[in-house]
Amino acid sequence: MLQFTLCVLGIYACFLTWGVVQERVSTTPYGSAEAPNKFKYFVFLNLVQSITAAIVAFGYLKISGKQTNLRTSPNSLLFKYVQVGFLSCIGSPFGYAALKHIDYPTMILGKSCKLVPVMLMNVVLYRRKFPLHKYVCVGMITAGVSMFMLYHPVAENKKGAAANSLWGLFLLTMNLVVDGVINATQDQVFHSYKGLATGQHMMFYMNAIASLISGCYLMLNPYNDEFWRALDFCTTHPAVIRDIALFGLCGAIGQCFIFYSLERYGSLRLVTVTVTRKLFTMLLSVIWFKHELTAGQWAGVALVFISIGLEAYIKKNSNSAKPTANQPHKLKPSNNTIAHNGLSALNSQTLRGGHYNYPISSVDKSA
């Protein structure tokens, strides 16, 4: 529990800082007051992020005493790395494009429902089964976060987004589906290639492949000169380099917590943390600055906390019913284990600890 708490705190701290730096990079006017310029090259920014994360992951592997396993990894595993790297490149553009065709409430509702496609893709693609209470908790968290976001007062300038269209809803759906496929595939990799694929390996290969794809797109696409315009902007306004570097570093360190949690606890629990992050951040703001919540927001908060309490209660009961690693099980006498004195010997089997290793096709047993 302590490790999971540290992971949650690390994710919150890194990505709250990352979000502030991202806003600074995208909204701060660089240059003179007479001719201010804003950095608008987001594919380039994603490239810097993935390169920085790949470098940090490589260092993380070396410090941990692990190899990249490039030559020893089977082709099927390398294909999975390529798959998640490619999907991570195309997921964000769907989200950016959707914002041009949908309004603000629809956007935040879609972000609140991320748990649903993650669970759905696990079931559809990899035949993973979950106990009934998991479906109930996911539904309650999704409903609670959605209510909290939708009932939050929205500034007038944010309400002026484009009206919903079928194309915008399609793009939003594709963004959520791609995220769900990525998380489901990562779960399947950690189950199928235990010991060979760790969180550090997934982070390194996913970001290295994403860097390669994004770099080729930016530098080899004759119809897009964003890479060269971004470099020219950095040359003209050197102050932006510091902000971009800090953006990439915060995201890379945050990914270390993300992929460690993903390997140990699974994508469903990880996405629960990331989905509820904004809710807890806003609650902290309410307490700190003494803001007021609407009745709908309080109802959403109650749903989320009830679902978290229900999950913890069921988990505690299921764990207490299981024998511990220090309590060996005795098996019935076997006809093949007859001792020389004619008496049958009893075999004993010590249960293996570490309940985080669960079969992807069985009932979910992640912590």
mmCIF file of C-alpha atoms in Angstrom:
data_model
loop_
_atom_site.group_PDB
_atom_site.id
_atom_site.type_symbol
_atom_site.label_atom_id
_atom_site.label_comp_id
_atom_site.label_asym_id
_atom_site.label_seq_id
_atom_site.Cartn_x
_atom_site.Cartn_y
_atom_site.Cartn_z
ATOM 1 C CA MET A 1 0.000 0.000 0.000
ATOM 2 C CA LEU A 2 2.903 2.340 0.798
ATOM 3 C CA GLN A 3 4.416 1.794 -2.651
ATOM 4 C CA PHE A 4 1.104 2.542 -4.354
ATOM 5 C CA THR A 5 0.663 5.704 -2.269
ATOM 6 C CA LEU A 6 4.151 6.895 -3.246
ATOM 7 C CA CYS A 7 3.334 6.216 -6.904
ATOM 8 C CA VAL A 8 0.124 8.236 -6.641
ATOM 9 C CA LEU A 9 1.945 11.147 -4.988
ATOM 10 C CA GLY A 10 4.685 10.982 -7.629
ATOM 11 C CA ILE A 11 2.145 10.997 -10.474
ATOM 12 C CA TYR A 12 0.256 13.910 -8.952
ATOM 13 C CA ALA A 13 3.369 15.984 -8.243
ATOM 14 C CA CYS A 14 5.035 15.407 -11.625
ATOM 15 C CA PHE A 15 1.987 15.892 -13.820
ATOM 16 C CA LEU A 16 0.647 18.885 -11.924
ATOM 17 C CA THR A 17 4.025 20.534 -12.530
ATOM 18 C CA TRP A 18 4.019 19.233 -16.101
ATOM 19 C CA GLY A 19 0.607 20.795 -16.723
ATOM 20 C CA VAL A 20 1.741 24.175 -15.387
ATOM 21 C CA VAL A 21 4.862 24.119 -17.559
ATOM 22 C CA GLN A 22 2.831 23.032 -20.600
ATOM 23 C CA GLU A 23 0.499 25.984 -20.116
ATOM 24 C CA ARG A 24 3.480 28.284 -19.724
ATOM 25 C CA VAL A 25 5.083 27.052 -22.955
ATOM 26 C CA SER A 26 1.868 27.356 -24.954
ATOM 27 C CA THR A 27 0.576 30.677 -23.575
ATOM 28 C CA THR A 28 3.637 32.741 -22.623
ATOM 29 C CA PRO A 29 4.519 35.473 -25.148
ATOM 30 C CA TYR A 30 8.222 35.250 -25.994
ATOM 31 C CA GLY A 31 10.236 38.091 -27.448
ATOM 32 C CA SER A 32 9.747 41.818 -27.093
ATOM 33 C CA ALA A 33 6.526 43.444 -25.888
ATOM 34 C CA GLU A 34 6.135 45.077 -29.290
ATOM 35 C CA ALA A 35 6.272 41.774 -31.191
ATOM 36 C CA PRO A 36 5.353 38.892 -28.851
ATOM 37 C CA ASN A 37 5.323 35.351 -30.228
ATOM 38 C CA LYS A 38 3.745 32.204 -28.796
ATOM 39 C CA PHE A 39 5.052 28.666 -29.210
ATOM 40 C CA LYS A 40 2.485 26.700 -31.246
ATOM 41 C CA TYR A 41 4.449 23.637 -32.374
ATOM 42 C CA PHE A 42 2.838 20.848 -30.346
ATOM 43 C CA VAL A 43 3.996 17.865 -32.416
ATOM 44 C CA PHE A 44 7.556 19.118 -31.916
ATOM 45 C CA LEU A 45 6.793 19.444 -28.191
ATOM 46 C CA ASN A 46 5.582 15.830 -28.120
ATOM 47 C CA LEU A 47 8.775 14.777 -29.910
ATOM 48 C CA VAL A 48 10.904 16.452 -27.246
ATOM 49 C CA GLN A 49 8.799 14.769 -24.575
ATOM 50 C CA SER A 50 9.215 11.280 -26.040
ATOM 51 C CA ILE A 51 12.969 11.705 -26.630
ATOM 52 C CA THR A 52 13.493 12.911 -23.051
ATOM 53 C CA ALA A 53 11.388 10.049 -21.670
ATOM 54 C CA ALA A 54 13.322 7.488 -23.746
ATOM 55 C CA ILE A 55 16.643 8.834 -22.403
ATOM 56 C CA VAL A 56 15.382 8.801 -18.798
ATOM 57 C CA ALA A 57 14.020 5.260 -19.256
ATOM 58 C CA PHE A 58 17.359 4.076 -20.665
ATOM 59 C CA GLY A 59 19.145 5.529 -17.643
ATOM 60 C CA TYR A 60 16.528 3.943 -15.381
ATOM 61 C CA LEU A 61 17.255 0.542 -16.964
ATOM 62 C CA LYS A 62 20.994 0.911 -16.477
ATOM 63 C CA ILE A 63 20.665 2.041 -12.858
ATOM 64 C CA SER A 64 18.393 -0.954 -12.204
ATOM 65 C CA GLY A 65 21.033 -3.264 -13.681
ATOM 66 C CA LYS A 66 18.815 -4.364 -16.567
ATOM 67 C CA GLN A 67 19.495 -4.676 -20.279
ATOM 68 C CA THR A 68 17.327 -3.415 -23.108
ATOM 69 C CA ASN A 69 16.800 -7.051 -24.252
ATOM 70 C CA LEU A 70 16.666 -5.952 -27.876
ATOM 71 C CA ARG A 71 18.375 -9.078 -29.223
ATOM 72 C CA THR A 72 16.784 -11.519 -26.805
ATOM 73 C CA SER A 73 13.226 -10.226 -27.115
ATOM 74 C CA PRO A 74 10.971 -12.283 -29.416
ATOM 75 C CA ASN A 75 9.563 -10.609 -32.511
ATOM 76 C CA SER A 76 6.066 -10.766 -31.050
ATOM 77 C CA LEU A 77 7.161 -8.604 -28.112
ATOM 78 C CA LEU A 78 8.963 -6.121 -30.366
ATOM 79 C CA PHE A 79 5.801 -5.887 -32.467
ATOM 80 C CA LYS A 80 3.814 -5.025 -29.325
ATOM 81 C CA TYR A 81 6.302 -2.254 -28.543
ATOM 82 C CA VAL A 82 5.902 -0.892 -32.065
ATOM 83 C CA GLN A 83 2.126 -1.106 -31.708
ATOM 84 C CA VAL A 84 1.925 0.941 -28.502
ATOM 85 C CA GLY A 85 4.534 3.415 -29.789
ATOM 86 C CA PHE A 86 2.555 4.006 -32.978
ATOM 87 C CA LEU A 87 -0.762 4.281 -31.153
ATOM 88 C CA SER A 88 0.696 6.794 -28.700
ATOM 89 C CA CYS A 89 1.594 8.995 -31.690
ATOM 90 C CA ILE A 90 -1.849 8.954 -33.277
ATOM 91 C CA GLY A 91 -3.955 9.186 -30.107
ATOM 92 C CA SER A 92 -3.250 12.842 -29.276
ATOM 93 C CA PRO A 93 -4.012 14.210 -32.785
ATOM 94 C CA PHE A 94 -7.513 12.712 -32.543
ATOM 95 C CA GLY A 95 -8.017 14.598 -29.284
ATOM 96 C CA TYR A 96 -6.686 17.892 -30.663
ATOM 97 C CA ALA A 97 -8.852 17.578 -33.775
ATOM 98 C CA ALA A 98 -11.956 16.743 -31.730
ATOM 99 C CA LEU A 99 -11.692 20.025 -29.813
ATOM 100 C CA LYS A 100 -12.449 21.906 -33.033
ATOM 101 C CA HIS A 101 -15.835 20.209 -33.410
ATOM 102 C CA ILE A 102 -17.173 19.618 -29.883
ATOM 103 C CA ASP A 103 -18.062 21.893 -26.991
ATOM 104 C CA TYR A 104 -16.325 22.060 -23.631
ATOM 105 C CA PRO A 105 -18.803 19.936 -21.570
ATOM 106 C CA THR A 106 -18.561 17.115 -24.118
ATOM 107 C CA MET A 107 -14.771 17.241 -23.983
ATOM 108 C CA ILE A 108 -14.579 16.931 -20.196
ATOM 109 C CA LEU A 109 -17.268 14.255 -20.187
ATOM 110 C CA GLY A 110 -15.171 12.229 -22.633
ATOM 111 C CA LYS A 111 -12.062 12.605 -20.464
ATOM 112 C CA SER A 112 -14.056 11.514 -17.421
ATOM 113 C CA CYS A 113 -15.132 8.282 -19.162
ATOM 114 C CA LYS A 114 -11.627 7.014 -19.933
ATOM 115 C CA LEU A 115 -12.033 4.065 -17.554
ATOM 116 C CA VAL A 116 -14.795 2.621 -19.738
ATOM 117 C CA PRO A 117 -12.754 2.094 -22.963
ATOM 118 C CA VAL A 118 -9.792 0.791 -20.937
ATOM 119 C CA MET A 119 -11.965 -1.925 -19.387
ATOM 120 C CA LEU A 120 -13.812 -2.532 -22.679
ATOM 121 C CA MET A 121 -10.591 -3.034 -24.683
ATOM 122 C CA ASN A 122 -9.283 -5.476 -22.048
ATOM 123 C CA VAL A 123 -12.470 -7.522 -22.424
ATOM 124 C CA VAL A 124 -12.806 -7.323 -26.230
ATOM 125 C CA LEU A 125 -9.167 -7.661 -27.335
ATOM 126 C CA TYR A 126 -7.653 -9.918 -24.664
ATOM 127 C CA ARG A 127 -10.717 -11.698 -23.188
ATOM 128 C CA ARG A 128 -9.856 -10.455 -19.718
ATOM 129 C CA LYS A 129 -12.565 -11.002 -17.122
ATOM 130 C CA PHE A 130 -13.336 -8.781 -14.142
ATOM 131 C CA PRO A 131 -15.436 -9.473 -11.051
ATOM 132 C CA LEU A 132 -18.825 -7.781 -10.901
ATOM 133 C CA HIS A 133 -17.733 -5.198 -8.321
ATOM 134 C CA LYS A 134 -15.083 -3.890 -10.755
ATOM 135 C CA TYR A 135 -17.748 -2.998 -13.301
ATOM 136 C CA VAL A 136 -19.854 -1.365 -10.578
ATOM 137 C CA CYS A 137 -16.888 0.674 -9.280
ATOM 138 C CA VAL A 138 -15.868 1.803 -12.771
ATOM 139 C CA GLY A 139 -19.434 2.903 -13.462
ATOM 140 C CA MET A 140 -19.640 4.819 -10.173
ATOM 141 C CA ILE A 141 -16.267 6.533 -10.637
ATOM 142 C CA THR A 142 -17.113 7.477 -14.216
ATOM 143 C CA ALA A 143 -20.491 8.879 -13.169
ATOM 144 C CA GLY A 144 -19.012 10.684 -10.167
ATOM 145 C CA VAL A 145 -16.148 12.348 -12.037
ATOM 146 C CA SER A 146 -18.481 13.253 -14.905
ATOM 147 C CA MET A 147 -20.925 14.921 -12.507
ATOM 148 C CA PHE A 148 -18.118 16.783 -10.748
ATOM 149 C CA MET A 149 -16.744 18.140 -14.028
ATOM 150 C CA LEU A 150 -20.059 18.920 -15.685
ATOM 151 C CA TYR A 151 -21.456 20.789 -12.682
ATOM 152 C CA HIS A 152 -18.252 22.814 -12.290
ATOM 153 C CA PRO A 153 -18.852 26.473 -13.241
ATOM 154 C CA VAL A 154 -17.275 27.120 -16.649
ATOM 155 C CA ALA A 155 -15.852 30.451 -17.731
ATOM 156 C CA GLU A 156 -17.670 32.157 -20.583
ATOM 157 C CA ASN A 157 -14.652 31.990 -22.882
ATOM 158 C CA LYS A 158 -14.588 28.199 -22.514
ATOM 159 C CA LYS A 159 -18.303 27.879 -23.203
ATOM 160 C CA GLY A 160 -17.808 29.399 -26.612
ATOM 161 C CA ALA A 161 -16.436 26.219 -28.148
ATOM 162 C CA ALA A 162 -17.833 24.804 -31.355
ATOM 163 C CA ALA A 163 -21.163 23.000 -31.206
ATOM 164 C CA ASN A 164 -21.103 19.214 -31.180
ATOM 165 C CA SER A 165 -20.995 17.417 -34.506
ATOM 166 C CA LEU A 166 -20.982 13.759 -35.433
ATOM 167 C CA TRP A 167 -17.444 14.162 -36.767
ATOM 168 C CA GLY A 168 -16.267 15.695 -33.490
ATOM 169 C CA LEU A 169 -17.879 12.910 -31.466
ATOM 170 C CA PHE A 170 -16.261 10.343 -33.760
ATOM 171 C CA LEU A 171 -12.827 11.915 -33.229
ATOM 172 C CA LEU A 172 -13.350 11.978 -29.458
ATOM 173 C CA THR A 173 -14.430 8.334 -29.514
ATOM 174 C CA MET A 174 -11.347 7.384 -31.538
ATOM 175 C CA ASN A 175 -9.130 9.172 -29.006
ATOM 176 C CA LEU A 176 -10.694 7.194 -26.143
ATOM 177 C CA VAL A 177 -10.551 3.894 -28.061
ATOM 178 C CA VAL A 178 -6.861 4.383 -28.911
ATOM 179 C CA ASP A 179 -6.079 5.095 -25.249
ATOM 180 C CA GLY A 180 -8.023 1.974 -24.264
ATOM 181 C CA VAL A 181 -6.147 -0.205 -26.760
ATOM 182 C CA ILE A 182 -2.790 1.154 -25.527
ATOM 183 C CA ASN A 183 -3.553 0.364 -21.885
ATOM 184 C CA ALA A 184 -5.036 -3.047 -22.656
ATOM 185 C CA THR A 185 -2.019 -3.978 -24.797
ATOM 186 C CA GLN A 186 0.382 -2.908 -22.070
ATOM 187 C CA ASP A 187 -1.458 -5.116 -19.571
ATOM 188 C CA GLN A 188 -1.249 -8.046 -21.978
ATOM 189 C CA VAL A 189 2.495 -7.508 -22.521
ATOM 190 C CA PHE A 190 3.268 -7.495 -18.805
ATOM 191 C CA HIS A 191 1.328 -10.725 -18.355
ATOM 192 C CA SER A 192 2.659 -12.607 -21.382
ATOM 193 C CA TYR A 193 6.319 -11.565 -21.085
ATOM 194 C CA LYS A 194 6.969 -11.566 -17.342
ATOM 195 C CA GLY A 195 10.605 -10.949 -16.534
ATOM 196 C CA LEU A 196 11.399 -9.961 -20.100
ATOM 197 C CA ALA A 197 9.198 -6.860 -20.289
ATOM 198 C CA THR A 198 9.123 -4.528 -17.290
ATOM 199 C CA GLY A 199 7.776 -1.028 -16.798
ATOM 200 C CA GLN A 200 11.200 0.410 -17.666
ATOM 201 C CA HIS A 201 11.348 -1.611 -20.891
ATOM 202 C CA MET A 202 7.853 -0.509 -21.916
ATOM 203 C CA MET A 203 8.673 3.131 -21.184
ATOM 204 C CA PHE A 204 11.936 2.987 -23.140
ATOM 205 C CA TYR A 205 10.665 1.210 -26.237
ATOM 206 C CA MET A 206 7.334 3.020 -26.384
ATOM 207 C CA ASN A 207 8.997 6.441 -26.252
ATOM 208 C CA ALA A 208 11.915 5.472 -28.505
ATOM 209 C CA ILE A 209 9.548 4.204 -31.208
ATOM 210 C CA ALA A 210 7.247 7.218 -30.772
ATOM 211 C CA SER A 211 10.291 9.494 -31.157
ATOM 212 C CA LEU A 212 11.317 7.720 -34.351
ATOM 213 C CA ILE A 213 7.823 7.952 -35.862
ATOM 214 C CA SER A 214 7.282 11.588 -34.837
ATOM 215 C CA GLY A 215 10.769 12.576 -35.995
ATOM 216 C CA CYS A 216 10.270 10.991 -39.413
ATOM 217 C CA TYR A 217 6.888 12.674 -39.765
ATOM 218 C CA LEU A 218 8.270 16.107 -38.901
ATOM 219 C CA MET A 219 11.508 15.947 -40.911
ATOM 220 C CA LEU A 220 10.479 13.869 -43.931
ATOM 221 C CA ASN A 221 6.969 15.188 -44.543
ATOM 222 C CA PRO A 222 7.248 17.664 -47.464
ATOM 223 C CA TYR A 223 3.895 19.222 -46.555
ATOM 224 C CA ASN A 224 4.814 20.038 -42.964
ATOM 225 C CA ASP A 225 7.688 22.316 -41.945
ATOM 226 C CA GLU A 226 6.809 22.454 -38.238
ATOM 227 C CA PHE A 227 10.166 20.973 -37.176
ATOM 228 C CA TRP A 228 12.205 23.676 -38.873
ATOM 229 C CA ARG A 229 9.880 26.470 -37.764
ATOM 230 C CA ALA A 230 10.115 25.215 -34.165
ATOM 231 C CA LEU A 231 13.914 25.186 -34.349
ATOM 232 C CA ASP A 232 13.863 28.698 -35.780
ATOM 233 C CA PHE A 233 11.588 29.810 -32.914
ATOM 234 C CA CYS A 234 14.002 28.319 -30.347
ATOM 235 C CA THR A 235 16.931 30.080 -32.020
ATOM 236 C CA THR A 236 15.103 33.412 -32.071
ATOM 237 C CA HIS A 237 13.727 33.066 -28.518
ATOM 238 C CA PRO A 238 16.230 31.019 -26.426
ATOM 239 C CA ALA A 239 14.115 31.460 -23.275
ATOM 240 C CA VAL A 240 11.652 28.873 -24.589
ATOM 241 C CA ILE A 241 14.360 26.184 -24.569
ATOM 242 C CA ARG A 242 14.425 26.142 -20.761
ATOM 243 C CA ASP A 243 10.644 25.766 -20.569
ATOM 244 C CA ILE A 244 10.601 22.987 -23.191
ATOM 245 C CA ALA A 245 13.390 21.116 -21.375
ATOM 246 C CA LEU A 246 11.542 21.399 -18.048
ATOM 247 C CA PHE A 247 8.346 20.213 -19.746
ATOM 248 C CA GLY A 248 10.093 17.125 -21.118
ATOM 249 C CA LEU A 249 11.848 16.343 -17.814
ATOM 250 C CA CYS A 250 8.693 16.606 -15.666
ATOM 251 C CA GLY A 251 6.812 14.365 -18.088
ATOM 252 C CA ALA A 252 9.657 11.826 -18.198
ATOM 253 C CA ILE A 253 9.952 11.551 -14.410
ATOM 254 C CA GLY A 254 6.181 11.274 -14.169
ATOM 255 C CA GLN A 255 6.257 8.419 -16.664
ATOM 256 C CA CYS A 256 8.614 6.498 -14.381
ATOM 257 C CA PHE A 257 5.838 6.425 -11.771
ATOM 258 C CA ILE A 258 3.247 5.725 -14.461
ATOM 259 C CA PHE A 259 4.964 2.655 -15.901
ATOM 260 C CA TYR A 260 5.977 1.287 -12.492
ATOM 261 C CA SER A 261 2.319 1.504 -11.424
ATOM 262 C CA LEU A 262 1.201 0.041 -14.743
ATOM 263 C CA GLU A 263 3.426 -3.007 -14.323
ATOM 264 C CA ARG A 264 2.579 -3.616 -10.662
ATOM 265 C CA TYR A 265 -1.091 -2.662 -10.443
ATOM 266 C CA GLY A 266 -2.513 -2.789 -13.981
ATOM 267 C CA SER A 267 -3.984 -0.172 -16.287
ATOM 268 C CA LEU A 268 -7.447 -0.093 -14.698
ATOM 269 C CA ARG A 269 -6.125 1.040 -11.325
ATOM 270 C CA LEU A 270 -3.659 3.425 -12.935
ATOM 271 C CA VAL A 271 -6.331 5.108 -15.057
ATOM 272 C CA THR A 272 -8.481 5.413 -11.928
ATOM 273 C CA VAL A 273 -5.659 7.475 -10.411
ATOM 274 C CA THR A 274 -5.231 9.674 -13.487
ATOM 275 C CA VAL A 275 -8.980 10.162 -13.998
ATOM 276 C CA THR A 276 -9.585 11.177 -10.390
ATOM 277 C CA ARG A 277 -6.464 13.376 -10.232
ATOM 278 C CA LYS A 278 -8.285 16.481 -11.410
ATOM 279 C CA LEU A 279 -11.135 15.864 -8.975
ATOM 280 C CA PHE A 280 -8.786 15.670 -5.981
ATOM 281 C CA THR A 281 -6.824 18.668 -7.260
ATOM 282 C CA MET A 282 -9.988 20.741 -7.427
ATOM 283 C CA LEU A 283 -11.045 19.515 -3.978
ATOM 284 C CA LEU A 284 -7.700 20.689 -2.615
ATOM 285 C CA SER A 285 -8.324 24.051 -4.236
ATOM 286 C CA VAL A 286 -11.776 24.179 -2.623
ATOM 287 C CA ILE A 287 -10.312 23.512 0.822
ATOM 288 C CA TRP A 288 -7.318 25.816 0.397
ATOM 289 C CA PHE A 289 -9.094 28.788 -1.166
ATOM 290 C CA LYS A 290 -12.501 28.168 0.475
ATOM 291 C CA HIS A 291 -14.447 27.844 -2.764
ATOM 292 C CA GLU A 292 -17.946 26.421 -2.857
ATOM 293 C CA LEU A 293 -19.179 23.298 -4.642
ATOM 294 C CA THR A 294 -22.587 22.847 -6.210
ATOM 295 C CA ALA A 295 -24.955 20.099 -5.050
ATOM 296 C CA GLY A 296 -24.210 18.141 -8.239
ATOM 297 C CA GLN A 297 -20.464 18.309 -7.557
ATOM 298 C CA TRP A 298 -20.902 17.070 -3.965
ATOM 299 C CA ALA A 299 -22.984 14.170 -5.315
ATOM 300 C CA GLY A 300 -20.189 13.331 -7.769
ATOM 301 C CA VAL A 301 -17.574 13.452 -4.972
ATOM 302 C CA ALA A 302 -19.731 11.141 -2.862
ATOM 303 C CA LEU A 303 -20.037 8.621 -5.705
ATOM 304 C CA VAL A 304 -16.263 8.537 -6.231
ATOM 305 C CA PHE A 305 -15.455 8.064 -2.545
ATOM 306 C CA ILE A 306 -18.168 5.418 -2.115
ATOM 307 C CA SER A 307 -16.751 3.482 -5.084
ATOM 308 C CA ILE A 308 -13.192 3.734 -3.733
ATOM 309 C CA GLY A 309 -14.391 2.575 -0.297
ATOM 310 C CA LEU A 310 -16.337 -0.301 -1.852
ATOM 311 C CA GLU A 311 -13.284 -1.419 -3.819
ATOM 312 C CA ALA A 312 -11.049 -1.244 -0.733
ATOM 313 C CA TYR A 313 -13.598 -3.137 1.427
ATOM 314 C CA ILE A 314 -14.026 -5.967 -1.091
ATOM 315 C CA LYS A 315 -10.276 -6.162 -1.664
ATOM 316 C CA LYS A 316 -9.597 -6.361 2.057
ATOM 317 C CA ASN A 317 -12.119 -9.149 2.537
ATOM 318 C CA SER A 318 -10.824 -11.135 -0.430
ATOM 319 C CA ASN A 319 -7.216 -10.811 0.760
ATOM 320 C CA SER A 320 -8.094 -11.819 4.329
ATOM 321 C CA ALA A 321 -9.741 -14.983 2.989
ATOM 322 C CA LYS A 322 -6.558 -15.999 1.164
ATOM 323 C CA PRO A 323 -3.765 -17.928 2.946
ATOM 324 C CA THR A 324 -0.526 -16.029 3.339
ATOM 325 C CA ALA A 325 2.854 -17.074 1.987
ATOM 326 C CA ASN A 326 3.933 -18.170 5.472
ATOM 327 C CA GLN A 327 1.046 -20.624 5.826
ATOM 328 C CA PRO A 328 1.925 -23.784 3.846
ATOM 329 C CA HIS A 329 -0.843 -25.949 2.458
ATOM 330 C CA LYS A 330 -0.812 -29.682 3.038
ATOM 331 C CA LEU A 331 -1.925 -31.851 0.182
ATOM 332 C CA LYS A 332 -3.581 -35.235 0.404
ATOM 333 C CA PRO A 333 -1.294 -38.283 0.426
ATOM 334 C CA SER A 334 -0.217 -39.370 -3.012
ATOM 335 C CA ASN A 335 0.197 -42.969 -4.121
ATOM 336 C CA ASN A 336 3.468 -41.983 -5.748
ATOM 337 C CA THR A 337 5.041 -40.770 -2.502
ATOM 338 C CA ILE A 338 5.250 -43.995 -0.443
ATOM 339 C CA ALA A 339 8.120 -43.910 2.006
ATOM 340 C CA HIS A 340 10.448 -46.900 2.632
ATOM 341 C CA ASN A 341 8.681 -47.680 5.911
ATOM 342 C CA GLY A 342 5.380 -48.200 4.095
ATOM 343 C CA LEU A 343 3.858 -44.961 5.352
ATOM 344 C CA SER A 344 2.634 -42.369 2.894
ATOM 345 C CA ALA A 345 4.395 -39.010 2.976
ATOM 346 C CA LEU A 346 2.564 -35.775 2.812
ATOM 347 C CA ASN A 347 3.526 -33.223 0.268
ATOM 348 C CA SER A 348 3.441 -29.596 1.257
ATOM 349 C CA GLN A 349 3.221 -26.690 -1.038
ATOM 350 C CA THR A 350 3.999 -23.117 -0.105
ATOM 351 C CA LEU A 351 1.893 -20.611 -1.859
ATOM 352 C CA ARG A 352 3.758 -18.049 -3.860
ATOM 353 C CA GLY A 353 3.446 -14.457 -2.663
ATOM 354 C CA GLY A 354 3.183 -11.434 -4.871
ATOM 355 C CA HIS A 355 -0.487 -11.270 -5.781
ATOM 356 C CA TYR A 356 0.192 -8.681 -8.452
ATOM 357 C CA ASN A 357 1.022 -11.346 -11.029
ATOM 358 C CA TYR A 358 -2.388 -12.285 -12.386
ATOM 359 C CA PRO A 359 -3.508 -14.136 -15.499
ATOM 360 C CA ILE A 360 -4.973 -11.764 -18.036
ATOM 361 C CA SER A 361 -7.768 -14.170 -18.899
ATOM 362 C CA SER A 362 -8.903 -14.827 -15.333
ATOM 363 C CA VAL A 363 -10.658 -12.788 -12.714
ATOM 364 C CA ASP A 364 -8.730 -9.611 -11.945
ATOM 365 C CA LYS A 365 -6.548 -9.962 -8.852
ATOM 366 C CA SER A 366 -4.502 -6.814 -9.104
ATOM 367 C CA ALA A 367 -3.903 -4.923 -5.890
#
